[in-house]
GROMACS .gro file of N, CA and C in nm:
model
  459
    1MET      N    1   0.085  -0.079  -0.005
    1MET     CA    2   0.038   0.045   0.012
    1MET      C    3   0.066   0.118   0.034
    2THR      N    4   0.103   0.232  -0.079
    2THR     CA    5   0.100   0.348  -0.100
    2THR      C    6   0.070   0.478   0.026
    3GLU      N    7   0.213   0.513   0.072
    3GLU     CA    8   0.126   0.614   0.147
    3GLU      C    9   0.049   0.773   0.101
    4ALA      N   10  -0.038   0.788   0.119
    4ALA     CA   11  -0.110   0.927   0.080
    4ALA      C   12  -0.069   1.085   0.030
    5ARG      N   13  -0.074   1.120  -0.080
    5ARG     CA   14  -0.020   1.234  -0.185
    5ARG      C   15   0.008   1.303  -0.020
    6ILE      N   16   0.059   1.407  -0.028
    6ILE     CA   17   0.070   1.538   0.006
    6ILE      C   18   0.054   1.623  -0.026
    7THR      N   19  -0.097   1.701   0.019
    7THR     CA   20  -0.227   1.734  -0.107
    7THR      C   21  -0.136   1.929  -0.122
    8SER      N   22  -0.012   1.970  -0.019
    8SER     CA   23  -0.098   2.135   0.010
    8SER      C   24   0.060   2.169   0.084
    9PHE      N   25   0.151   2.294   0.026
    9PHE     CA   26   0.232   2.292   0.086
    9PHE      C   27   0.233   2.366   0.270
   10ARG      N   28   0.121   2.365   0.333
   10ARG     CA   29   0.062   2.347   0.453
   10ARG      C   30   0.139   2.245   0.486
   11GLU      N   31   0.078   2.135   0.375
   11GLU     CA   32   0.042   2.017   0.473
   11GLU      C   33   0.262   1.927   0.450
   12PHE      N   34   0.246   1.966   0.408
   12PHE     CA   35   0.466   1.947   0.284
   12PHE      C   36   0.591   1.965   0.376
   13TRP      N   37   0.532   2.093   0.456
   13TRP     CA   38   0.621   2.189   0.531
   13TRP      C   39   0.664   2.067   0.658
   14PRO      N   40   0.603   2.029   0.758
   14PRO     CA   41   0.651   1.928   0.844
   14PRO      C   42   0.688   1.848   0.818
   15TYR      N   43   0.632   1.772   0.711
   15TYR     CA   44   0.713   1.680   0.641
   15TYR      C   45   0.784   1.712   0.612
   16TYR      N   46   0.886   1.811   0.543
   16TYR     CA   47   1.014   1.829   0.548
   16TYR      C   48   1.079   1.868   0.632
   17LEU      N   49   1.034   1.929   0.746
   17LEU     CA   50   1.090   2.004   0.900
   17LEU      C   51   1.126   1.786   0.882
   18ALA      N   52   1.098   1.731   0.926
   18ALA     CA   53   1.121   1.589   0.971
   18ALA      C   54   1.196   1.537   0.831
   19GLU      N   55   1.232   1.545   0.806
   19GLU     CA   56   1.347   1.524   0.633
   19GLU      C   57   1.450   1.519   0.673
   20HIS      N   58   1.424   1.702   0.747
   20HIS     CA   59   1.635   1.822   0.737
   20HIS      C   60   1.561   1.756   1.008
   21ARG      N   61   1.625   1.660   1.048
   21ARG     CA   62   1.571   1.683   1.189
   21ARG      C   63   1.734   1.667   1.229
   22HIS      N   64   1.787   1.637   1.134
   22HIS     CA   65   1.918   1.652   1.215
   22HIS      C   66   2.065   1.895   1.205
   23PRO      N   67   2.105   1.887   1.275
   23PRO     CA   68   2.140   2.034   1.223
   23PRO      C   69   2.269   2.159   1.140
   24LEU      N   70   2.298   1.896   1.159
   24LEU     CA   71   2.450   1.928   1.025
   24LEU      C   72   2.386   1.889   0.892
   25CYS      N   73   2.285   1.876   0.897
   25CYS     CA   74   2.201   1.858   0.771
   25CYS      C   75   2.116   1.960   0.699
   26ARG      N   76   2.096   2.073   0.762
   26ARG     CA   77   2.019   2.166   0.791
   26ARG      C   78   2.192   2.267   0.736
   27LEU      N   79   2.263   2.232   0.790
   27LEU     CA   80   2.415   2.356   0.799
   27LEU      C   81   2.430   2.292   0.619
   28PHE      N   82   2.396   2.111   0.549
   28PHE     CA   83   2.445   2.159   0.539
   28PHE      C   84   2.395   2.172   0.350
   29HIS      N   85   2.315   2.225   0.403
   29HIS     CA   86   2.155   2.326   0.253
   29HIS      C   87   2.166   2.430   0.266
   30PHE      N   88   2.231   2.458   0.381
   30PHE     CA   89   2.255   2.627   0.398
   30PHE      C   90   2.389   2.660   0.333
   31ILE      N   91   2.512   2.638   0.309
   31ILE     CA   92   2.570   2.591   0.287
   31ILE      C   93   2.589   2.590   0.126
   32GLY      N   94   2.507   2.441   0.076
   32GLY     CA   95   2.363   2.507  -0.041
   32GLY      C   96   2.391   2.596  -0.114
   33THR      N   97   2.273   2.643  -0.087
   33THR     CA   98   2.179   2.721  -0.088
   33THR      C   99   2.272   2.864  -0.134
   34SER      N  100   2.384   2.940  -0.004
   34SER     CA  101   2.435   2.953  -0.037
   34SER      C  102   2.485   3.030  -0.091
   35GLY      N  103   2.573   2.959  -0.195
   35GLY     CA  104   2.623   2.874  -0.321
   35GLY      C  105   2.573   2.869  -0.382
   36PHE      N  106   2.445   2.849  -0.362
   36PHE     CA  107   2.381   2.878  -0.587
   36PHE      C  108   2.268   3.047  -0.539
   37LEU      N  109   2.317   3.063  -0.443
   37LEU     CA  110   2.267   3.221  -0.465
   37LEU      C  111   2.407   3.321  -0.451
   38ALA      N  112   2.516   3.271  -0.395
   38ALA     CA  113   2.619   3.421  -0.466
   38ALA      C  114   2.632   3.347  -0.704
   39ALA      N  115   2.642   3.211  -0.675
   39ALA     CA  116   2.631   3.217  -0.897
   39ALA      C  117   2.528   3.282  -0.885
   40LEU      N  118   2.407   3.307  -0.774
   40LEU     CA  119   2.259   3.317  -0.870
   40LEU      C  120   2.308   3.535  -0.876
   41ILE      N  121   2.354   3.533  -0.780
   41ILE     CA  122   2.407   3.703  -0.746
   41ILE      C  123   2.494   3.705  -0.873
   42HIS      N  124   2.667   3.644  -0.882
   42HIS     CA  125   2.743   3.660  -0.995
   42HIS      C  126   2.704   3.702  -1.128
   43GLY      N  127   2.572   3.559  -1.199
   43GLY     CA  128   2.505   3.563  -1.299
   43GLY      C  129   2.430   3.702  -1.324
   44VAL      N  130   2.394   3.811  -1.183
   44VAL     CA  131   2.320   3.956  -1.262
   44VAL      C  132   2.393   4.015  -1.269
   45ILE      N  133   2.482   4.002  -1.166
   45ILE     CA  134   2.554   4.097  -1.210
   45ILE      C  135   2.671   4.113  -1.354
   46THR      N  136   2.742   4.003  -1.421
   46THR     CA  137   2.794   3.941  -1.550
   46THR      C  138   2.665   3.892  -1.685
   47ARG      N  139   2.600   3.892  -1.621
   47ARG     CA  140   2.509   3.910  -1.774
   47ARG      C  141   2.333   3.894  -1.688
   48PRO      N  142   2.360   3.982  -1.718
   48PRO     CA  143   2.223   4.048  -1.639
   48PRO      C  144   2.083   3.964  -1.653
   49GLN      N  145   2.055   4.013  -1.792
   49GLN     CA  146   1.985   3.927  -1.915
   49GLN      C  147   1.911   3.865  -1.882
   50PRO      N  148   2.021   3.725  -1.936
   50PRO     CA  149   2.003   3.541  -1.925
   50PRO      C  150   1.961   3.541  -1.818
   51THR      N  151   2.053   3.563  -1.681
   51THR     CA  152   2.020   3.524  -1.586
   51THR      C  153   1.875   3.534  -1.494
   52LEU      N  154   1.853   3.675  -1.507
   52LEU     CA  155   1.672   3.738  -1.456
   52LEU      C  156   1.600   3.657  -1.528
   53LEU      N  157   1.629   3.648  -1.653
   53LEU     CA  158   1.568   3.553  -1.764
   53LEU      C  159   1.562   3.415  -1.687
   54ALA      N  160   1.585   3.340  -1.669
   54ALA     CA  161   1.614   3.201  -1.641
   54ALA      C  162   1.556   3.167  -1.444
   55PHE      N  163   1.610   3.321  -1.428
   55PHE     CA  164   1.598   3.268  -1.236
   55PHE      C  165   1.393   3.329  -1.271
   56GLY      N  166   1.396   3.396  -1.362
   56GLY     CA  167   1.236   3.466  -1.376
   56GLY      C  168   1.145   3.308  -1.477
   57MET      N  169   1.197   3.227  -1.522
   57MET     CA  170   1.117   3.098  -1.620
   57MET      C  171   1.126   3.035  -1.451
   58ILE      N  172   1.236   3.003  -1.363
   58ILE     CA  173   1.182   2.903  -1.301
   58ILE      C  174   1.110   2.944  -1.186
   59VAL      N  175   1.086   3.057  -1.123
   59VAL     CA  176   0.965   3.084  -1.041
   59VAL      C  177   0.858   3.038  -1.109
   60ILE      N  178   0.886   3.141  -1.198
   60ILE     CA  179   0.719   3.048  -1.283
   60ILE      C  180   0.732   2.933  -1.293
   61ALA      N  181   0.724   2.869  -1.314
   61ALA     CA  182   0.749   2.734  -1.362
   61ALA      C  183   0.722   2.697  -1.175
   62ASN      N  184   0.801   2.652  -1.082
   62ASN     CA  185   0.823   2.608  -0.956
   62ASN      C  186   0.586   2.656  -0.914
   63GLY      N  187   0.625   2.787  -0.939
   63GLY     CA  188   0.479   2.857  -0.842
   63GLY      C  189   0.362   2.712  -0.947
   64MET      N  190   0.399   2.740  -1.025
   64MET     CA  191   0.239   2.679  -1.150
   64MET      C  192   0.291   2.531  -1.061
   65ALA      N  193   0.328   2.458  -1.100
   65ALA     CA  194   0.421   2.260  -1.061
   65ALA      C  195   0.378   2.367  -0.906
   66SER      N  196   0.397   2.405  -0.804
   66SER     CA  197   0.305   2.440  -0.682
   66SER      C  198   0.158   2.369  -0.672
   67ARG      N  199   0.112   2.458  -0.797
   67ARG     CA  200   0.005   2.588  -0.733
   67ARG      C  201  -0.124   2.395  -0.818
   68TYR      N  202  -0.065   2.382  -0.897
   68TYR     CA  203  -0.155   2.228  -1.023
   68TYR      C  204  -0.084   2.195  -0.967
   69ILE      N  205  -0.019   2.131  -0.970
   69ILE     CA  206   0.052   1.969  -1.018
   69ILE      C  207   0.117   1.907  -0.889
   70GLU      N  208   0.157   1.934  -0.856
   70GLU     CA  209   0.254   1.922  -0.739
   70GLU      C  210   0.158   1.817  -0.588
   71PRO      N  211   0.048   1.897  -0.611
   71PRO     CA  212  -0.069   1.836  -0.558
   71PRO      C  213  -0.113   1.652  -0.573
   72VAL      N  214  -0.106   1.724  -0.690
   72VAL     CA  215  -0.202   1.540  -0.759
   72VAL      C  216  -0.080   1.457  -0.788
   73ARG      N  217   0.076   1.521  -0.818
   73ARG     CA  218   0.219   1.392  -0.910
   73ARG      C  219   0.330   1.445  -0.870
   74PRO      N  220   0.431   1.403  -0.879
   74PRO     CA  221   0.570   1.487  -0.806
   74PRO      C  222   0.571   1.606  -0.959
   75ALA      N  223   0.617   1.692  -0.977
   75ALA     CA  224   0.608   1.758  -1.032
   75ALA      C  225   0.804   1.747  -1.125
   76ARG      N  226   0.830   1.643  -1.193
   76ARG     CA  227   0.936   1.578  -1.261
   76ARG      C  228   1.037   1.721  -1.340
   77ARG      N  229   0.935   1.661  -1.408
   77ARG     CA  230   0.966   1.688  -1.546
   77ARG      C  231   0.959   1.859  -1.593
   78LEU      N  232   0.793   1.916  -1.542
   78LEU     CA  233   0.803   2.060  -1.546
   78LEU      C  234   0.965   2.131  -1.504
   79ILE      N  235   0.998   2.104  -1.315
   79ILE     CA  236   1.078   2.129  -1.286
   79ILE      C  237   1.229   2.039  -1.325
   80LEU      N  238   1.278   2.023  -1.385
   80LEU     CA  239   1.413   1.983  -1.485
   80LEU      C  240   1.374   2.008  -1.582
   81VAL      N  241   1.331   2.027  -1.651
   81VAL     CA  242   1.277   2.122  -1.784
   81VAL      C  243   1.359   2.215  -1.767
   82THR      N  244   1.259   2.276  -1.674
   82THR     CA  245   1.304   2.438  -1.642
   82THR      C  246   1.466   2.434  -1.560
   83ALA      N  247   1.466   2.391  -1.476
   83ALA     CA  248   1.606   2.387  -1.495
   83ALA      C  249   1.764   2.399  -1.563
   84LEU      N  250   1.670   2.238  -1.713
   84LEU     CA  251   1.799   2.277  -1.767
   84LEU      C  252   1.765   2.354  -1.854
   85ALA      N  253   1.595   2.481  -1.855
   85ALA     CA  254   1.674   2.547  -1.936
   85ALA      C  255   1.722   2.697  -1.946
   86ALA      N  256   1.682   2.707  -1.767
   86ALA     CA  257   1.801   2.747  -1.709
   86ALA      C  258   1.963   2.794  -1.699
   87MET      N  259   1.983   2.669  -1.772
   87MET     CA  260   2.134   2.637  -1.734
   87MET      C  261   2.193   2.629  -1.851
   88ALA      N  262   2.058   2.640  -1.966
   88ALA     CA  263   2.128   2.681  -2.087
   88ALA      C  264   2.105   2.848  -2.149
   89ILE      N  265   2.028   2.877  -2.121
   89ILE     CA  266   2.001   3.034  -2.130
   89ILE      C  267   2.151   3.110  -2.006
   90ALA      N  268   2.134   3.045  -1.953
   90ALA     CA  269   2.206   3.140  -1.783
   90ALA      C  270   2.331   3.070  -1.720
   91PRO      N  271   2.490   2.950  -1.836
   91PRO     CA  272   2.459   2.821  -1.803
   91PRO      C  273   2.575   2.887  -1.640
   92GLN      N  274   2.639   3.017  -1.675
   92GLN     CA  275   2.778   3.057  -1.603
   92GLN      C  276   2.702   3.129  -1.451
   93ALA      N  277   2.523   3.125  -1.454
   93ALA     CA  278   2.521   3.151  -1.309
   93ALA      C  279   2.467   2.993  -1.209
   94PHE      N  280   2.402   2.870  -1.362
   94PHE     CA  281   2.315   2.838  -1.323
   94PHE      C  282   2.363   2.581  -1.274
   95ILE      N  283   2.469   2.589  -1.367
   95ILE     CA  284   2.534   2.516  -1.370
   95ILE      C  285   2.638   2.509  -1.247
   96PRO      N  286   2.703   2.635  -1.192
   96PRO     CA  287   2.727   2.559  -1.067
   96PRO      C  288   2.648   2.564  -0.994
   97GLY      N  289   2.616   2.698  -1.002
   97GLY     CA  290   2.464   2.661  -0.832
   97GLY      C  291   2.381   2.640  -0.810
   98VAL      N  292   2.333   2.502  -0.931
   98VAL     CA  293   2.282   2.412  -0.892
   98VAL      C  294   2.311   2.286  -0.867
   99ILE      N  295   2.456   2.278  -0.912
   99ILE     CA  296   2.556   2.164  -0.875
   99ILE      C  297   2.629   2.215  -0.785
  100TRP      N  298   2.685   2.321  -0.712
  100TRP     CA  299   2.622   2.327  -0.503
  100TRP      C  300   2.552   2.281  -0.439
  101ALA      N  301   2.432   2.371  -0.488
  101ALA     CA  302   2.335   2.288  -0.359
  101ALA      C  303   2.294   2.213  -0.446
  102TYR      N  304   2.239   2.139  -0.510
  102TYR     CA  305   2.222   1.991  -0.493
  102TYR      C  306   2.303   1.864  -0.438
  103GLY      N  307   2.474   1.945  -0.490
  103GLY     CA  308   2.548   1.831  -0.418
  103GLY      C  309   2.556   1.844  -0.251
  104TRP      N  310   2.545   1.933  -0.188
  104TRP     CA  311   2.557   1.954  -0.083
  104TRP      C  312   2.415   1.879   0.001
  105ALA      N  313   2.365   1.929  -0.029
  105ALA     CA  314   2.252   1.876   0.020
  105ALA      C  315   2.232   1.723  -0.011
  106TRP      N  316   2.203   1.655  -0.094
  106TRP     CA  317   2.285   1.557  -0.112
  106TRP      C  318   2.351   1.433  -0.055
  107ILE      N  319   2.389   1.553   0.056
  107ILE     CA  320   2.555   1.489   0.139
  107ILE      C  321   2.462   1.468   0.242
  108GLY      N  322   2.430   1.595   0.304
  108GLY     CA  323   2.351   1.588   0.403
  108GLY      C  324   2.226   1.450   0.468
  109HIS      N  325   2.155   1.481   0.294
  109HIS     CA  326   2.069   1.358   0.340
  109HIS      C  327   2.110   1.240   0.302
  110PHE      N  328   2.189   1.177   0.178
  110PHE     CA  329   2.283   1.059   0.146
  110PHE      C  330   2.285   0.955   0.313
  111LYS      N  331   2.427   1.107   0.289
  111LYS     CA  332   2.568   1.065   0.432
  111LYS      C  333   2.546   1.091   0.594
  112VAL      N  334   2.423   1.221   0.621
  112VAL     CA  335   2.406   1.278   0.806
  112VAL      C  336   2.231   1.165   0.845
  113GLU      N  337   2.127   1.224   0.702
  113GLU     CA  338   2.008   1.163   0.791
  113GLU      C  339   1.994   1.021   0.689
  114ASN      N  340   2.041   1.033   0.629
  114ASN     CA  341   2.038   0.850   0.541
  114ASN      C  342   1.910   0.867   0.518
  115ASN      N  343   1.863   0.937   0.448
  115ASN     CA  344   1.679   0.906   0.361
  115ASN      C  345   1.715   0.976   0.240
  116ARG      N  346   1.618   0.936   0.185
  116ARG     CA  347   1.596   0.983   0.056
  116ARG      C  348   1.551   1.164   0.072
  117PRO      N  349   1.637   1.280  -0.086
  117PRO     CA  350   1.571   1.335  -0.044
  117PRO      C  351   1.442   1.392  -0.103
  118ALA      N  352   1.369   1.448  -0.048
  118ALA     CA  353   1.219   1.511  -0.036
  118ALA      C  354   1.222   1.562  -0.215
  119THR      N  355   1.246   1.580  -0.258
  119THR     CA  356   1.295   1.656  -0.374
  119THR      C  357   1.307   1.596  -0.454
  120PHE      N  358   1.324   1.394  -0.466
  120PHE     CA  359   1.252   1.332  -0.589
  120PHE      C  360   1.110   1.222  -0.533
  121ASP      N  361   1.043   1.376  -0.509
  121ASP     CA  362   0.903   1.341  -0.470
  121ASP      C  363   0.782   1.479  -0.427
  122TYR      N  364   0.876   1.573  -0.459
  122TYR     CA  365   0.828   1.674  -0.398
  122TYR      C  366   0.898   1.805  -0.466
  123PRO      N  367   0.940   1.807  -0.542
  123PRO     CA  368   1.034   1.859  -0.570
  123PRO      C  369   1.005   2.042  -0.636
  124ALA      N  370   0.944   2.036  -0.625
  124ALA     CA  371   0.863   2.197  -0.636
  124ALA      C  372   0.849   2.209  -0.516
  125TRP      N  373   0.790   2.139  -0.478
  125TRP     CA  374   0.744   2.222  -0.250
  125TRP      C  375   0.912   2.244  -0.184
  126SER      N  376   1.003   2.123  -0.275
  126SER     CA  377   1.127   2.070  -0.220
  126SER      C  378   1.165   2.248  -0.211
  127LEU      N  379   1.183   2.264  -0.282
  127LEU     CA  380   1.243   2.478  -0.318
  127LEU      C  381   1.274   2.560  -0.286
  128ILE      N  382   1.060   2.495  -0.239
  128ILE     CA  383   1.049   2.668  -0.186
  128ILE      C  384   1.021   2.579   0.052
  129GLY      N  385   1.071   2.487   0.054
  129GLY     CA  386   1.080   2.453   0.183
  129GLY      C  387   1.236   2.504   0.195
  130ASP      N  388   1.374   2.462   0.055
  130ASP     CA  389   1.473   2.458   0.121
  130ASP      C  390   1.430   2.647   0.168
  131PHE      N  391   1.424   2.647   0.073
  131PHE     CA  392   1.466   2.864   0.032
  131PHE      C  393   1.349   2.850   0.185
  132ARG      N  394   1.270   2.864   0.232
  132ARG     CA  395   1.249   2.930   0.399
  132ARG      C  396   1.331   2.847   0.529
  133MET      N  397   1.375   2.701   0.465
  133MET     CA  398   1.443   2.705   0.576
  133MET      C  399   1.551   2.779   0.578
  134TYR      N  400   1.616   2.855   0.488
  134TYR     CA  401   1.762   2.914   0.470
  134TYR      C  402   1.675   3.044   0.525
  135GLY      N  403   1.594   3.063   0.493
  135GLY     CA  404   1.577   3.206   0.551
  135GLY      C  405   1.555   3.141   0.659
  136MET      N  406   1.470   3.099   0.759
  136MET     CA  407   1.430   3.076   0.915
  136MET      C  408   1.668   3.106   0.949
  137MET      N  409   1.707   3.001   0.923
  137MET     CA  410   1.832   3.003   0.934
  137MET      C  411   1.897   3.127   0.980
  138THR      N  412   1.913   3.188   0.836
  138THR     CA  413   1.915   3.290   0.807
  138THR      C  414   1.878   3.380   0.918
  139LEU      N  415   1.711   3.405   0.971
  139LEU     CA  416   1.688   3.501   1.110
  139LEU      C  417   1.776   3.434   1.220
  140GLY      N  418   1.883   3.254   1.231
  140GLY     CA  419   1.889   3.246   1.386
  140GLY      C  420   1.843   3.117   1.416
  141HIS      N  421   1.710   3.065   1.344
  141HIS     CA  422   1.625   2.987   1.403
  141HIS      C  423   1.714   2.775   1.300
  142LEU      N  424   1.619   2.725   1.391
  142LEU     CA  425   1.732   2.583   1.296
  142LEU      C  426   1.819   2.560   1.301
  143TRP      N  427   1.972   2.611   1.344
  143TRP     CA  428   2.126   2.592   1.367
  143TRP      C  429   2.116   2.440   1.488
  144SER      N  430   2.056   2.424   1.553
  144SER     CA  431   2.096   2.308   1.721
  144SER      C  432   1.963   2.218   1.722
  145GLY      N  433   1.939   2.164   1.742
  145GLY     CA  434   1.852   2.054   1.802
  145GLY      C  435   1.757   2.033   1.643
  146ASP      N  436   1.669   1.933   1.688
  146ASP     CA  437   1.613   1.864   1.675
  146ASP      C  438   1.509   1.983   1.566
  147SER      N  439   1.489   2.023   1.410
  147SER     CA  440   1.404   2.114   1.437
  147SER      C  441   1.250   2.090   1.371
  148VAL      N  442   1.234   1.989   1.403
  148VAL     CA  443   1.119   1.911   1.432
  148VAL      C  444   0.993   1.998   1.584
  149ARG      N  445   1.085   1.989   1.653
  149ARG     CA  446   1.051   2.074   1.804
  149ARG      C  447   1.080   2.142   1.859
  150GLU      N  448   1.143   2.248   1.782
  150GLU     CA  449   1.195   2.370   1.757
  150GLU      C  450   1.130   2.447   1.691
  151GLU      N  451   0.981   2.393   1.525
  151GLU     CA  452   0.917   2.425   1.464
  151GLU      C  453   0.758   2.436   1.623
  152GLU      N  454   0.771   2.316   1.711
  152GLU     CA  455   0.662   2.271   1.704
  152GLU      C  456   0.666   2.399   1.871
  153SER      N  457   0.799   2.412   1.879
  153SER     CA  458   0.808   2.598   2.048
  153SER      C  459   0.795   2.683   1.982
   0.00000   0.00000   0.00000
């Protein structure tokens, strides 16, 4: 029997936190997302038009996927095609940024958490979850302890 699919980001967020319980995994995500943002900023400075076009495509595709596809099934195709298009349009920003971000995140999952990244089943919401977690960490939250217990308090 398969598990019921999560149908909203509100339901997904506690699941996402549960997949990132170890502080070291969250640190690896923070390092990865910081590197992605650095590559994105570099792209905006050196080649602003293609970088902003590619970033805009990702934001729009992820928004559509989050709203219309992810509640029903994984939005893998749309997210993958959009990521590949972004890499083709602005390779200087998105190729190193994506490799850096996913490399660090996946080390955290496969070597620290010993779990499968949520990206495989919920790619659009995982991207949103990563940036939400990054924002919380930037504000000083989720650096230590159990992410689920910290969010509940």
